[in-house]
Amino acid sequence: MSGGVLVLALIVGAANWGFRYLPIRFGLGTGRDGAQDGGLMARFLAAVGPAAIATLFVAAALPFAAGGDLAAPLAGSAAVVAVWCAARSVVGATLAGAVVYAAVFALVT
Amino acid sequence: MVETGEGRAAGGLRAGMLAAVPIALGYFPIAFAFGVAATGAGLTAWEAAALSVIIYAGASQFLALALLTSGAALPVAALTLIAMNLRHLLYGPALMKAAGQGAARRHAWAWAWGLTDEVFGAALGDLARGRRFSESYMFGLGLPAYAAWVAGTVAGALAGGGALADWPVLEAGLSFLLPALFLALLLSILSRPQVPVIVVAGVACVAGTLAVSSTVGILAGMAAGAVAGVLRRVRA
């Protein structure tokens, strides 16, 4: 294995582990850091989750929108919403979205 | 029947593994594509697998390939990839905030490694729907996702280029798993007070992506949405 690849992986991997673990280790978000209910930090942390998920959805969906043909992504998204409303299941909604997307993709290509 | 601590742990592990199914299904084909791209870029199967085992962050692994093949200096490549993953700093605190005071974190040094975008989103969604936080649930959520990522990479590296070329419909369906998962997660945490946060995050992500790059779009979306949450007027 190339030494450069391994060194790069170790540096970036160590940073990733630190980013994911150290804020938990030092109690950020647990109330010991001033994140009491109603405080600025509490509101910031409460908003991070929805903001992150909304952002990641948009980032994941943008390449499909940029592809031009919106029939399959729109049908897939509609299936996700429909199954979520009917069953309140993240697993079911996700799989239904992928199946409907693939079906419409097969029809239009 | 009285449920023991061990029984609760097993239940949490099972529930986490069930919630991880769409994540694992979404990860495998993406990791497969990474494995194919890595060997196509000249890495060995071992090197491709090592990147997935040690870094475990999809977008930055693809960027790592581009940096390695372009001959970028090691410090530049490392700093670029680290900057790309800065958003993960926010996930632990946001998760522990949702978990509530007294939430266990004794084994966080291990399960936090699996706190990727999708695992974080799934955990937060389940907490919003009333699931009680447990470390066994976090292990159950993280392990299948990690296994799928590494297995997908190895499979892709061994298969080589064009492995899914004969199955375009399957490839298309698999490619839509992650946006579908994020949309389902978004629906699962949707509440009226969070609508401004979600709208601001989405608009900022689009603007940042179109103006600069997808990495800037992701950072801009998260930052702008979180700031919108802070500025949002608290209703009595």
GROMACS .gro file of N, CA and C in nm, chain A residues 16-30 33 45 48-49, chain B residues 86-100 103 105 108 111-112 115-116 120 124 127 133 138:
model
  138
   16ASN      N    1  -1.182   1.312   1.148
   16ASN     CA    2  -1.324   1.276   1.145
   16ASN      C    3  -1.369   1.220   1.279
   17TRP      N    4  -1.287   1.131   1.336
   17TRP     CA    5  -1.322   1.073   1.465
   17TRP      C    6  -1.330   1.184   1.572
   18GLY      N    7  -1.235   1.276   1.569
   18GLY     CA    8  -1.238   1.386   1.664
   18GLY      C    9  -1.361   1.473   1.648
   19PHE      N   10  -1.397   1.504   1.522
   19PHE     CA   11  -1.516   1.587   1.496
   19PHE      C   12  -1.642   1.519   1.548
   20ARG      N   13  -1.648   1.386   1.535
   20ARG     CA   14  -1.770   1.314   1.571
   20ARG      C   15  -1.778   1.284   1.721
   21TYR      N   16  -1.662   1.261   1.782
   21TYR     CA   17  -1.665   1.217   1.922
   21TYR      C   18  -1.636   1.328   2.024
   22LEU      N   19  -1.537   1.411   2.000
   22LEU     CA   20  -1.491   1.503   2.104
   22LEU      C   21  -1.599   1.601   2.153
   23PRO      N   22  -1.686   1.654   2.065
   23PRO     CA   23  -1.794   1.740   2.119
   23PRO      C   24  -1.884   1.665   2.217
   24ILE      N   25  -1.904   1.535   2.195
   24ILE     CA   26  -1.984   1.455   2.289
   24ILE      C   27  -1.903   1.432   2.416
   25ARG      N   28  -1.776   1.402   2.400
   25ARG     CA   29  -1.688   1.376   2.516
   25ARG      C   30  -1.687   1.495   2.612
   26PHE      N   31  -1.688   1.615   2.556
   26PHE     CA   32  -1.680   1.734   2.641
   26PHE      C   33  -1.817   1.791   2.676
   27GLY      N   34  -1.922   1.713   2.648
   27GLY     CA   35  -2.055   1.746   2.699
   27GLY      C   36  -2.125   1.859   2.628
   28LEU      N   37  -2.084   1.893   2.508
   28LEU     CA   38  -2.154   2.000   2.436
   28LEU      C   39  -2.295   1.952   2.401
   29GLY      N   40  -2.394   2.034   2.430
   29GLY     CA   41  -2.532   1.998   2.399
   29GLY      C   42  -2.605   1.933   2.513
   30THR      N   43  -2.533   1.900   2.622
   30THR     CA   44  -2.599   1.828   2.730
   30THR      C   45  -2.651   1.920   2.840
   33ASP      N   46  -2.294   2.299   2.913
   33ASP     CA   47  -2.217   2.397   2.838
   33ASP      C   48  -2.295   2.525   2.818
   45LEU      N   49  -2.853   2.456   1.859
   45LEU     CA   50  -2.839   2.311   1.846
   45LEU      C   51  -2.970   2.245   1.802
   48VAL      N   52  -2.986   2.283   1.431
   48VAL     CA   53  -2.881   2.220   1.349
   48VAL      C   54  -2.934   2.095   1.279
   49GLY      N   55  -3.009   2.012   1.351
   49GLY     CA   56  -3.059   1.887   1.293
   49GLY      C   57  -3.147   1.909   1.171
  195LEU      N   58  -1.593   1.940   0.850
  195LEU     CA   59  -1.613   2.021   0.970
  195LEU      C   60  -1.757   2.017   1.022
  196ARG      N   61  -1.852   1.995   0.929
  196ARG     CA   62  -1.993   1.996   0.969
  196ARG      C   63  -2.022   1.890   1.075
  197HIS      N   64  -1.939   1.784   1.078
  197HIS     CA   65  -1.964   1.677   1.174
  197HIS      C   66  -1.947   1.722   1.318
  198LEU      N   67  -1.878   1.835   1.339
  198LEU     CA   68  -1.862   1.890   1.473
  198LEU      C   69  -1.997   1.918   1.539
  199LEU      N   70  -2.096   1.952   1.457
  199LEU     CA   71  -2.226   1.993   1.510
  199LEU      C   72  -2.316   1.875   1.545
  200TYR      N   73  -2.287   1.758   1.487
  200TYR     CA   74  -2.382   1.646   1.499
  200TYR      C   75  -2.392   1.593   1.642
  201GLY      N   76  -2.275   1.571   1.707
  201GLY     CA   77  -2.277   1.517   1.843
  201GLY      C   78  -2.356   1.604   1.939
  202PRO      N   79  -2.325   1.735   1.947
  202PRO     CA   80  -2.400   1.822   2.037
  202PRO      C   81  -2.550   1.825   2.005
  203ALA      N   82  -2.585   1.831   1.875
  203ALA     CA   83  -2.727   1.835   1.840
  203ALA      C   84  -2.796   1.705   1.881
  204LEU      N   85  -2.728   1.594   1.864
  204LEU     CA   86  -2.786   1.464   1.902
  204LEU      C   87  -2.803   1.455   2.053
  205MET      N   88  -2.701   1.496   2.128
  205MET     CA   89  -2.709   1.487   2.274
  205MET      C   90  -2.812   1.585   2.330
  206LYS      N   91  -2.828   1.696   2.261
  206LYS     CA   92  -2.932   1.792   2.301
  206LYS      C   93  -3.069   1.726   2.286
  207ALA      N   94  -3.090   1.656   2.173
  207ALA     CA   95  -3.218   1.589   2.150
  207ALA      C   96  -3.235   1.470   2.244
  208ALA      N   97  -3.124   1.406   2.282
  208ALA     CA   98  -3.132   1.289   2.370
  208ALA      C   99  -3.171   1.329   2.512
  209GLY      N  100  -3.142   1.450   2.551
  209GLY     CA  101  -3.180   1.499   2.683
  209GLY      C  102  -3.071   1.480   2.786
  212ALA      N  103  -2.832   1.149   2.919
  212ALA     CA  104  -2.817   1.046   2.815
  212ALA      C  105  -2.677   0.984   2.826
  214ARG      N  106  -2.325   0.827   2.749
  214ARG     CA  107  -2.226   0.851   2.643
  214ARG      C  108  -2.094   0.784   2.678
  217ALA      N  109  -1.940   0.643   2.375
  217ALA     CA  110  -1.949   0.733   2.258
  217ALA      C  111  -1.820   0.731   2.177
  220TRP      N  112  -1.926   0.447   1.926
  220TRP     CA  113  -2.040   0.465   1.835
  220TRP      C  114  -2.037   0.599   1.761
  221ALA      N  115  -1.969   0.698   1.819
  221ALA     CA  116  -1.964   0.829   1.751
  221ALA      C  117  -1.889   0.821   1.619
  224LEU      N  118  -2.115   0.826   1.328
  224LEU     CA  119  -2.210   0.938   1.321
  224LEU      C  120  -2.195   1.013   1.189
  225THR      N  121  -2.235   0.946   1.083
  225THR     CA  122  -2.231   1.010   0.950
  225THR      C  123  -2.357   1.095   0.931
  229PHE      N  124  -2.678   1.025   1.166
  229PHE     CA  125  -2.722   1.138   1.248
  229PHE      C  126  -2.868   1.171   1.219
  233LEU      N  127  -3.174   1.133   1.485
  233LEU     CA  128  -3.250   1.252   1.524
  233LEU      C  129  -3.398   1.234   1.492
  236LEU      N  130  -3.554   1.005   1.752
  236LEU     CA  131  -3.571   1.076   1.880
  236LEU      C  132  -3.690   1.171   1.873
  242PHE      N  133  -3.326   0.762   2.374
  242PHE     CA  134  -3.187   0.746   2.331
  242PHE      C  135  -3.120   0.633   2.408
  247MET      N  136  -2.756   0.332   1.909
  247MET     CA  137  -2.658   0.398   1.823
  247MET      C  138  -2.562   0.297   1.760
   0.00000   0.00000   0.00000
